Short mmCIF file of C-alpha atoms and ligand atoms in Angstrom, two decimals:
data_model
loop_
_atom_site.label_atom_id
_atom_site.label_comp_id
_atom_site.label_asym_id
_atom_site.label_seq_id
_atom_site.Cartn_x
_atom_site.Cartn_y
_atom_site.Cartn_z
CA MET M 1 -61.49 33.37 83.00
CA ILE M 2 -65.32 34.41 83.22
CA ILE M 3 -66.58 37.35 81.37
CA LYS M 4 -69.12 39.43 83.07
CA ASN M 5 -71.93 41.12 81.60
CA ALA M 6 -71.46 39.51 78.42
CA LYS M 7 -73.87 40.70 75.51
CA TYR M 8 -72.46 38.44 72.89
CA LEU M 9 -73.83 37.40 69.56
CA ASN M 10 -74.79 33.44 69.68
CA SER M 11 -73.97 30.95 66.88
CA GLN M 12 -77.91 32.02 64.93
CA GLY M 13 -76.73 35.25 64.74
CA LYS M 14 -78.32 36.22 67.75
CA PHE M 15 -77.43 38.09 70.94
CA GLN M 16 -78.18 36.85 74.47
CA GLU M 17 -76.61 38.22 77.48
CA GLY M 18 -74.78 35.87 80.08
CA ALA M 19 -71.26 35.28 81.79
CA ILE M 20 -68.99 33.29 79.91
CA SER M 21 -66.09 31.10 81.21
CA ILE M 22 -63.44 29.88 79.64
CA ARG M 23 -61.40 26.76 80.65
CA ASN M 24 -58.44 25.93 78.52
CA GLY M 25 -58.78 28.49 75.76
CA ARG M 26 -62.50 27.26 75.00
CA ILE M 27 -65.40 28.57 75.47
CA ASP M 28 -66.80 26.71 78.64
CA ASP M 29 -70.20 28.01 79.51
CA LEU M 30 -71.92 30.87 78.06
CA ASN M 31 -74.31 31.07 81.41
CA CYS M 32 -72.04 30.55 84.47
CA ASN M 33 -72.88 31.25 87.60
CA LEU M 34 -70.35 34.13 89.27
CA LYS M 35 -69.84 32.62 92.67
CA ALA M 36 -69.15 34.31 95.91
CA GLY M 37 -64.94 33.57 96.59
CA ASN M 38 -64.33 33.01 92.65
CA THR M 39 -60.84 32.73 92.90
CA GLU M 40 -60.87 33.31 88.47
CA LYS M 41 -60.28 36.52 87.12
CA VAL M 42 -63.19 38.31 85.72
CA ILE M 43 -63.39 41.23 82.90
CA ASP M 44 -66.48 42.95 82.79
CA ALA M 45 -67.82 43.51 79.19
CA SER M 46 -70.42 46.15 80.26
CA GLY M 47 -71.09 48.55 77.37
CA PHE M 48 -69.52 46.28 74.55
CA LEU M 49 -71.00 44.24 71.83
CA ILE M 50 -68.57 40.80 72.01
CA LEU M 51 -68.33 39.36 68.83
CA PRO M 52 -67.04 36.11 66.88
CA GLY M 53 -63.19 36.99 66.37
CA ALA M 54 -63.25 36.88 62.59
CA VAL M 55 -61.69 34.19 60.39
CA ASP M 56 -59.64 35.84 56.85
CA PRO M 57 -59.20 33.83 54.80
CA HIS M 58 -56.81 35.84 52.78
CA VAL M 59 -53.90 37.77 53.65
CA HIS M 60 -50.36 37.94 51.99
CA PHE M 61 -48.13 38.44 55.29
CA ARG M 62 -45.42 38.13 52.77
CA GLU M 63 -42.72 37.09 55.08
CA PRO M 64 -40.74 34.82 54.11
CA GLY M 65 -39.05 37.18 51.75
CA GLN M 66 -40.28 40.21 51.57
CA LEU M 67 -40.82 41.96 55.59
CA TYR M 68 -40.13 45.05 54.38
CA LYS M 69 -43.41 45.17 53.10
CA GLU M 70 -45.26 43.54 56.37
CA GLY M 71 -43.60 40.52 57.89
CA ILE M 72 -46.23 37.63 60.42
CA ALA M 73 -45.46 39.78 63.59
CA ASN M 74 -46.44 43.03 62.40
CA GLY M 75 -49.37 41.05 60.33
CA SER M 76 -51.13 39.94 62.88
CA MET M 77 -50.96 42.96 65.32
CA ALA M 78 -52.73 44.37 62.07
CA ALA M 79 -55.40 41.76 62.35
CA LEU M 80 -55.57 41.77 66.41
CA LYS M 81 -56.86 45.58 65.43
CA GLY M 82 -59.16 44.43 62.92
CA GLY M 83 -60.89 41.88 65.02
CA VAL M 84 -59.31 39.44 63.03
CA THR M 85 -58.37 35.71 65.44
CA THR M 86 -58.58 33.21 62.34
CA ILE M 87 -56.15 34.33 59.09
CA LEU M 88 -55.48 31.91 56.06
CA ASP M 89 -52.02 33.13 54.27
CA MET M 90 -51.24 33.02 50.62
CA PRO M 91 -48.07 31.32 49.41
CA ASN M 92 -47.11 33.82 46.28
CA ASN M 93 -43.46 34.63 48.71
CA LYS M 94 -40.54 35.08 47.35
CA PRO M 95 -39.75 32.53 47.31
CA PRO M 96 -42.98 31.24 46.80
CA CYS M 97 -44.75 27.96 49.27
CA SER M 98 -44.46 25.56 46.41
CA THR M 99 -42.62 22.52 48.20
CA GLU M 100 -43.01 20.56 50.89
CA ASN M 101 -39.71 22.22 52.36
CA LYS M 102 -40.48 25.67 52.10
CA LEU M 103 -44.48 24.76 53.43
CA ARG M 104 -42.04 23.18 56.64
CA ARG M 105 -39.86 26.15 56.54
CA LYS M 106 -42.50 28.78 56.62
CA LYS M 107 -44.82 27.02 59.44
CA GLU M 108 -41.60 27.44 61.63
CA ILE M 109 -41.73 31.41 60.70
CA PHE M 110 -45.40 31.28 61.55
CA ARG M 111 -45.28 29.32 64.94
CA GLU M 112 -42.41 31.30 65.92
CA LYS M 113 -44.35 34.80 65.24
CA CYS M 114 -48.00 34.87 64.42
CA LEU M 115 -50.10 36.49 67.64
CA ILE M 116 -53.41 34.88 66.06
CA ASN M 117 -54.44 31.66 64.83
CA TRP M 118 -53.25 30.34 61.00
CA GLY M 119 -53.76 27.83 58.69
CA LEU M 120 -51.14 28.39 54.85
CA LEU M 121 -52.10 27.89 51.48
CA PHE M 122 -49.93 25.83 49.05
CA HIS M 123 -48.57 27.47 45.82
CA ALA M 124 -50.20 24.72 42.86
CA THR M 125 -47.90 25.15 39.30
CA ARG M 126 -47.29 23.05 36.74
CA ASN M 127 -44.81 20.72 37.30
CA GLN M 128 -44.98 19.61 40.73
CA ARG M 129 -45.75 16.13 41.82
CA GLY M 130 -48.22 14.91 43.79
CA GLY M 131 -49.83 17.13 46.85
CA ALA M 132 -48.79 18.44 50.07
CA ALA M 133 -47.00 16.18 52.25
CA ASP M 134 -47.87 18.40 55.17
CA LYS M 135 -51.30 20.23 56.73
CA ILE M 136 -52.32 22.89 54.32
CA ALA M 137 -55.71 24.88 54.33
CA SER M 138 -55.71 25.01 50.57
CA ALA M 139 -53.72 24.95 47.13
CA LYS M 140 -53.67 28.37 45.62
CA ILE M 141 -53.80 28.40 41.85
CA PHE M 142 -53.03 31.98 40.05
CA MET M 143 -54.40 32.15 36.35
CA ALA M 144 -52.24 35.69 36.56
CA LYS M 145 -48.56 35.30 37.69
CA SER M 146 -48.53 36.71 41.05
CA SER M 147 -44.90 34.98 41.89
CA GLU M 148 -42.03 33.65 40.31
CA HIS M 149 -43.94 30.53 38.80
CA PRO M 150 -45.46 31.10 35.95
CA ALA M 151 -49.24 31.48 35.90
CA VAL M 152 -52.25 28.23 35.06
CA THR M 153 -53.94 28.86 31.93
CA SER M 154 -54.38 25.75 30.40
CA VAL M 155 -57.40 23.23 30.81
CA GLU M 156 -54.78 20.63 31.53
CA THR M 157 -52.92 21.97 33.93
CA LEU M 158 -56.46 22.82 35.74
CA LYS M 159 -57.58 19.25 35.24
CA GLN M 160 -54.13 18.34 36.80
CA ILE M 161 -54.21 20.32 39.86
CA PHE M 162 -58.09 19.48 40.55
CA SER M 163 -57.16 15.89 40.63
CA ARG M 164 -54.28 16.32 43.30
CA PHE M 165 -55.91 18.39 45.62
CA PRO M 166 -59.46 18.38 47.79
CA VAL M 167 -59.42 21.79 47.95
CA VAL M 168 -58.68 24.78 45.59
CA SER M 169 -58.81 28.42 46.06
CA ILE M 170 -58.24 30.02 42.81
CA HIS M 171 -57.16 33.93 41.90
CA ALA M 172 -59.92 33.44 38.35
CA GLU M 173 -57.99 36.13 36.25
CA ASP M 174 -56.93 34.64 32.89
CA GLU M 175 -53.62 36.38 31.35
CA THR M 176 -53.77 35.16 28.45
CA LYS M 177 -56.80 37.72 28.09
CA PHE M 178 -54.18 40.85 29.65
CA ASP M 179 -53.89 44.09 27.18
CA HIS M 180 -50.17 44.68 26.43
CA SER M 181 -51.10 46.95 23.65
CA ALA M 182 -48.57 49.38 23.30
CA GLY M 183 -48.21 52.34 23.65
CA LYS M 184 -51.45 52.99 25.17
CA LYS M 185 -51.71 54.95 28.85
CA TYR M 186 -51.61 52.55 31.40
CA VAL M 187 -54.82 52.12 33.30
CA HIS M 188 -55.51 48.89 34.83
CA HIS M 189 -58.90 47.97 34.76
CA ILE M 190 -58.59 48.54 31.07
CA ASN M 191 -55.11 46.14 30.99
CA ARG M 192 -57.31 43.74 32.86
CA PRO M 193 -60.22 43.71 31.59
CA TRP M 194 -63.39 41.50 32.61
CA THR M 195 -62.70 39.43 29.32
CA ALA M 196 -59.26 37.67 31.50
CA ILE M 197 -62.18 36.77 34.53
CA THR M 198 -64.71 35.48 32.01
CA SER M 199 -62.75 33.39 30.27
CA ALA M 200 -60.52 32.10 33.15
CA LEU M 201 -64.16 30.85 34.81
CA GLN M 202 -64.64 28.83 31.51
CA LYS M 203 -61.62 26.97 31.68
CA ILE M 204 -62.20 26.51 35.16
CA GLU M 205 -65.85 25.17 34.40
CA LYS M 206 -64.28 22.94 31.80
CA ALA M 207 -61.67 21.33 34.17
CA TYR M 208 -63.82 20.87 36.47
CA LEU M 209 -67.01 19.02 34.52
CA ALA M 210 -64.06 16.80 32.54
CA LEU M 211 -63.01 15.31 36.05
CA PRO M 212 -64.73 12.49 37.30
CA GLN M 213 -66.83 13.51 40.35
CA LYS M 214 -65.21 11.91 42.71
CA LYS M 215 -61.95 13.62 42.04
CA ARG M 216 -63.35 16.90 41.58
CA PRO M 217 -62.18 19.04 44.50
CA ARG M 218 -64.11 21.83 46.32
CA VAL M 219 -63.09 25.24 44.11
CA VAL M 220 -63.07 28.72 45.98
CA ILE M 221 -63.03 31.49 43.56
CA CYS M 222 -60.89 34.41 45.28
CA HIS M 223 -61.82 37.99 45.58
CA LEU M 224 -65.14 37.82 42.89
CA ASN M 225 -65.08 41.24 41.73
CA THR M 226 -67.32 41.38 38.82
CA ALA M 227 -71.12 41.10 37.95
CA ASP M 228 -70.14 37.96 35.90
CA ASP M 229 -68.28 35.96 38.48
CA VAL M 230 -70.84 36.30 41.18
CA ASP M 231 -73.51 35.04 38.21
CA TRP M 232 -71.07 32.20 37.40
CA ILE M 233 -71.27 30.69 41.26
CA ALA M 234 -74.68 31.29 41.84
CA ALA M 235 -74.72 29.23 38.46
CA MET M 236 -72.51 26.45 39.72
CA LYS M 237 -74.25 26.51 42.95
CA ASN M 238 -77.50 25.96 41.08
CA LYS M 239 -75.90 22.85 39.50
CA GLY M 240 -75.01 21.95 43.31
CA PHE M 241 -71.45 22.22 42.46
CA ASP M 242 -69.19 22.48 45.43
CA VAL M 243 -67.99 26.04 44.27
CA TRP M 244 -67.72 28.85 46.99
CA GLY M 245 -67.37 32.86 46.24
CA GLU M 246 -65.23 35.16 48.31
CA THR M 247 -64.93 38.68 48.09
CA CYS M 248 -62.92 41.33 49.53
CA PRO M 249 -64.45 44.82 51.08
CA HIS M 250 -62.53 46.61 48.66
CA TYR M 251 -64.98 45.39 45.74
CA LEU M 252 -67.55 45.99 48.02
CA PHE M 253 -66.32 49.98 48.34
CA PHE M 254 -64.42 51.54 45.69
CA THR M 255 -64.61 51.44 41.81
CA GLN M 256 -62.75 52.20 38.98
CA ASN M 257 -63.18 56.08 39.48
CA ASP M 258 -61.35 55.68 43.02
CA TYR M 259 -58.68 54.14 40.97
CA ILE M 260 -58.48 56.92 38.20
CA ARG M 261 -59.17 59.31 41.22
CA ASN M 262 -56.15 58.57 43.02
CA GLY M 263 -53.96 56.02 41.24
CA ALA M 264 -51.64 52.90 42.58
CA LYS M 265 -53.07 53.47 46.40
CA TYR M 266 -56.84 51.90 44.74
CA GLN M 267 -54.72 49.53 42.44
CA VAL M 268 -55.30 46.21 43.02
CA ASN M 269 -55.53 42.50 41.31
CA PRO M 270 -58.54 41.73 39.81
CA PRO M 271 -58.88 45.18 39.70
CA LEU M 272 -61.91 47.50 40.88
CA ARG M 273 -64.40 47.50 38.27
CA THR M 274 -67.98 49.24 38.05
CA TYR M 275 -70.80 50.87 40.08
CA GLU M 276 -73.04 48.04 38.40
CA ASP M 277 -70.24 45.33 39.39
CA GLN M 278 -70.13 46.79 42.70
CA GLN M 279 -73.87 47.18 43.91
CA HIS M 280 -73.82 43.28 42.02
CA ILE M 281 -71.83 41.69 44.04
CA LEU M 282 -73.18 43.71 47.26
CA GLU M 283 -76.57 41.93 46.32
CA GLY M 284 -75.06 38.72 46.06
CA LEU M 285 -73.00 39.17 49.69
CA LYS M 286 -76.75 40.16 50.77
CA LYS M 287 -78.01 36.36 49.66
CA GLY M 288 -75.57 34.09 50.83
CA ILE M 289 -74.13 33.35 46.91
CA ILE M 290 -71.15 35.04 48.12
CA ASP M 291 -70.37 33.32 50.84
CA PHE M 292 -67.61 34.65 52.67
CA ILE M 293 -65.63 37.96 52.47
CA GLY M 294 -61.53 37.81 52.53
CA SER M 295 -59.71 40.94 53.38
CA ASP M 296 -56.88 40.23 50.48
CA HIS M 297 -54.53 42.32 52.75
CA ALA M 298 -51.58 42.74 50.61
CA PRO M 299 -49.42 45.62 51.82
CA HIS M 300 -46.99 47.45 49.82
CA SER M 301 -44.68 49.86 50.97
CA PRO M 302 -45.78 53.49 50.40
CA ALA M 303 -42.19 54.19 48.42
CA GLU M 304 -43.20 51.27 46.17
CA LYS M 305 -47.36 52.32 45.87
CA SER M 306 -45.78 56.05 44.88
CA SER M 307 -42.88 54.53 42.33
CA LEU M 308 -43.58 54.68 38.90
CA ASN M 309 -44.25 50.92 38.30
CA PRO M 310 -46.33 50.28 41.40
CA PRO M 311 -47.40 46.87 43.06
CA SER M 312 -51.22 46.08 42.95
CA GLY M 313 -52.66 44.94 46.59
CA ILE M 314 -54.53 47.07 48.91
CA ALA M 315 -54.59 46.50 52.77
CA GLY M 316 -57.44 45.71 55.00
CA ILE M 317 -57.27 43.63 57.40
CA GLU M 318 -56.90 46.60 60.03
CA TRP M 319 -59.89 47.57 59.48
CA LEU M 320 -62.01 44.45 58.85
CA MET M 321 -64.47 43.91 61.40
CA PRO M 322 -65.14 47.64 61.35
CA PHE M 323 -66.22 47.87 58.13
CA VAL M 324 -68.24 44.53 57.83
CA LEU M 325 -70.28 46.21 60.98
CA HIS M 326 -70.45 48.99 58.36
CA LEU M 327 -71.95 46.78 56.25
CA VAL M 328 -74.80 45.97 59.51
CA ASP M 329 -75.20 49.49 60.03
CA THR M 330 -75.88 50.46 56.61
CA GLY M 331 -78.62 47.65 56.42
CA MET M 332 -77.06 45.68 53.99
CA ILE M 333 -76.54 42.46 56.04
CA ASP M 334 -78.44 41.79 58.87
CA TRP M 335 -76.76 39.86 61.95
CA LYS M 336 -77.10 36.20 60.62
CA ARG M 337 -75.11 37.26 57.65
CA PHE M 338 -72.66 38.99 59.64
CA HIS M 339 -72.42 36.24 61.78
CA GLU M 340 -71.41 33.81 58.27
CA ILE M 341 -69.45 36.56 56.59
CA ILE M 342 -67.31 37.23 59.52
CA CYS M 343 -66.41 33.69 61.06
CA ARG M 344 -69.07 30.46 60.06
CA LYS M 345 -68.58 30.15 56.32
CA ALA M 346 -64.96 30.45 56.07
CA ALA M 347 -64.60 28.21 58.64
CA ASP M 348 -66.83 25.87 57.08
CA CYS M 349 -65.14 26.08 53.73
CA TYR M 350 -61.52 25.21 54.55
CA SER M 351 -62.52 22.93 57.21
CA ILE M 352 -61.56 25.08 60.50
CA LYS M 353 -62.73 23.25 63.14
CA TYR M 354 -64.12 24.94 66.62
CA ARG M 355 -63.80 28.86 65.30
CA ASP M 356 -67.40 29.10 63.99
CA GLY M 357 -68.86 31.30 66.23
CA ILE M 358 -69.49 31.99 69.82
CA LYS M 359 -70.48 28.15 71.66
CA ALA M 360 -69.99 26.35 74.11
CA GLY M 361 -66.95 23.86 73.32
CA ASN M 362 -65.00 26.29 70.42
CA PHE M 363 -61.78 28.37 70.76
CA ALA M 364 -62.74 31.61 72.81
CA ASP M 365 -61.89 33.38 69.78
CA LEU M 366 -63.91 36.53 70.75
CA VAL M 367 -63.98 40.29 70.11
CA PHE M 368 -65.07 43.05 72.21
CA VAL M 369 -66.65 46.47 70.12
CA SER M 370 -68.12 49.21 70.39
CA LYS M 371 -69.61 52.22 69.06
CA CYS M 372 -67.78 55.56 69.33
CA GLU M 373 -66.86 58.63 66.91
CA ASN M 374 -65.12 58.17 64.00
CA PRO M 375 -62.24 55.92 65.92
CA ALA M 376 -60.08 56.27 62.15
CA LYS M 377 -58.95 59.65 62.87
CA ALA M 378 -57.08 59.66 65.77
CA GLU M 379 -55.41 56.24 65.09
CA ARG M 380 -52.07 54.97 64.74
CA ILE M 381 -51.59 52.85 61.34
CA ILE M 382 -49.85 49.33 62.12
CA THR M 383 -50.08 48.17 59.01
CA ARG M 384 -46.54 48.59 57.07
CA ALA M 385 -48.83 49.85 54.01
CA GLY M 386 -49.13 52.69 55.93
CA PHE M 387 -52.60 53.32 54.55
CA ASN M 388 -56.24 53.34 55.18
CA PRO M 389 -57.93 53.18 52.66
CA TYR M 390 -61.39 54.04 53.87
CA TYR M 391 -60.18 56.84 55.58
CA SER M 392 -61.80 59.12 52.85
CA HIS M 393 -65.14 56.78 52.04
CA ILE M 394 -66.03 55.66 55.75
CA ASP M 395 -67.01 57.40 59.01
CA PHE M 396 -66.20 54.19 60.86
CA LYS M 397 -68.59 53.99 63.98
CA TRP M 398 -67.34 50.74 66.13
CA LYS M 399 -63.26 50.10 67.31
CA VAL M 400 -61.99 46.97 68.45
CA GLN M 401 -61.93 47.24 72.06
CA THR M 402 -60.30 44.32 72.78
CA THR M 403 -59.35 40.90 70.91
CA ILE M 404 -59.15 37.41 72.36
CA VAL M 405 -57.13 34.45 71.13
CA ASN M 406 -57.69 30.90 72.26
CA GLY M 407 -59.22 32.40 75.73
CA VAL M 408 -56.06 34.81 75.99
CA ILE M 409 -56.32 38.85 75.50
CA LYS M 410 -53.43 39.63 73.03
CA TYR M 411 -55.29 43.66 72.31
CA ASP M 412 -56.69 45.66 74.53
CA GLY M 413 -57.39 48.63 72.25
CA LYS M 414 -54.31 49.90 72.80
CA LYS M 415 -51.28 47.61 73.82
CA PHE M 416 -50.79 43.85 71.81
CA TYR M 417 -50.10 40.96 74.00
CA LYS M 418 -47.43 38.53 72.73
CA THR M 419 -46.27 36.23 74.96
CA LYS M 420 -48.55 33.68 73.56
CA LYS M 421 -48.35 32.80 69.74
CA GLY M 422 -51.37 31.80 67.77
CA MET M 423 -52.58 28.03 67.00
CA GLU M 424 -52.64 26.33 63.63
CA VAL M 425 -55.51 25.32 61.86
O1 DOR E 501 -53.68 42.99 44.02
C1 DOR E 501 -53.05 42.06 44.67
N1 DOR E 501 -51.91 41.68 45.31
N2 DOR E 501 -53.88 40.51 43.92
C2 DOR E 501 -52.84 39.70 44.03
O2 DOR E 501 -53.70 38.23 43.80
C3 DOR E 501 -51.79 39.22 44.44
C4 DOR E 501 -51.19 40.69 45.71
C5 DOR E 501 -49.75 40.83 46.18
O3 DOR E 501 -49.36 39.57 46.68
O4 DOR E 501 -49.41 41.91 45.93
ZN1 ZN E 502 -54.85 37.97 47.67
#
């Protein structure tokens, strides 16, 4: 396939023009000559910008176990609409992905159903032995309960887990600090206060420093949501430690006031925080203290969200690329940071090969976008969460017009093409 009239973002974060040839799913040449008599399929990209497919390192597709909330097939369609070509799926399934058998079975379902590229995280627990025999992207540690397994809240257990896995991704919210005082009106961010974050970070640091340098894993702190955790990441990086930070669209755009005003639709773990936290996170993202954005796509059914005891989670993958483009439009980040945030940093962090941008030899994971007036207005929502959390906050200006995965068009702005499945990364 050849993409002519291509204006693409290169791996230095600059726009270039040319014709992109794709062979065996990979980018073969970024400046190929379109010869007379060419027999390859040619698509014309005039009027579009071509961007690297997003690598979203944090999603909950809920399969196996909770298909009614999303599922791999549906979640990967929402991803394609959001310009996401690679995801890493979280292990807090029902049952959780915490044994070798469950990991193997989960991989089988992903191979069969996932339209985009994927990798899996393994649920680390207290009484596990060894690592995961099969390939994993990382081990996930929940310091607040998120599955049938108890949360990991002791320094000793953190140390054990750190010494068993080369990469760990942590939900750094220490549930022993949650406020369960009876009779109080439930307010999510008060029940799960920021002290739970600082306590978790102290325990992580203690466990990390207690290990000899060679036994320390790469540590990813998921969903940074307070000024404290941004400062902590900066300090750890300054000391030369292999520590990475992720934040999510909802912490960049919403505050606890959105939760106060709208209730459960904006209830998420860790909770939304103050305006000051939000500004600090934006600054951290701009400066590169925070490495990348994960959607933390965590859909629940509309009925669950409107129940008396609503679950936490916001679904965001469907708007990920337009969201990050909005950050460029408003001057919060430049194109170089866009490139790092959208694919390069997550690919580096999780050792995802050949998917760190538009360059010869990389897989052809490409997204065509163009500007149009409020595309969210008339859209059909794909995620089973059935709700666009940004709708009331952002006039999106960008629409994903085509998503190409491994050189194959999987979404053309209207329809999804499901024959070819994604690859494990
Ligand atoms: O809000 C959240 N929802 N945070 C998590 O850590 C888990 C997620 C879920 O699985 O619903
Ligand atoms: Zn999550």
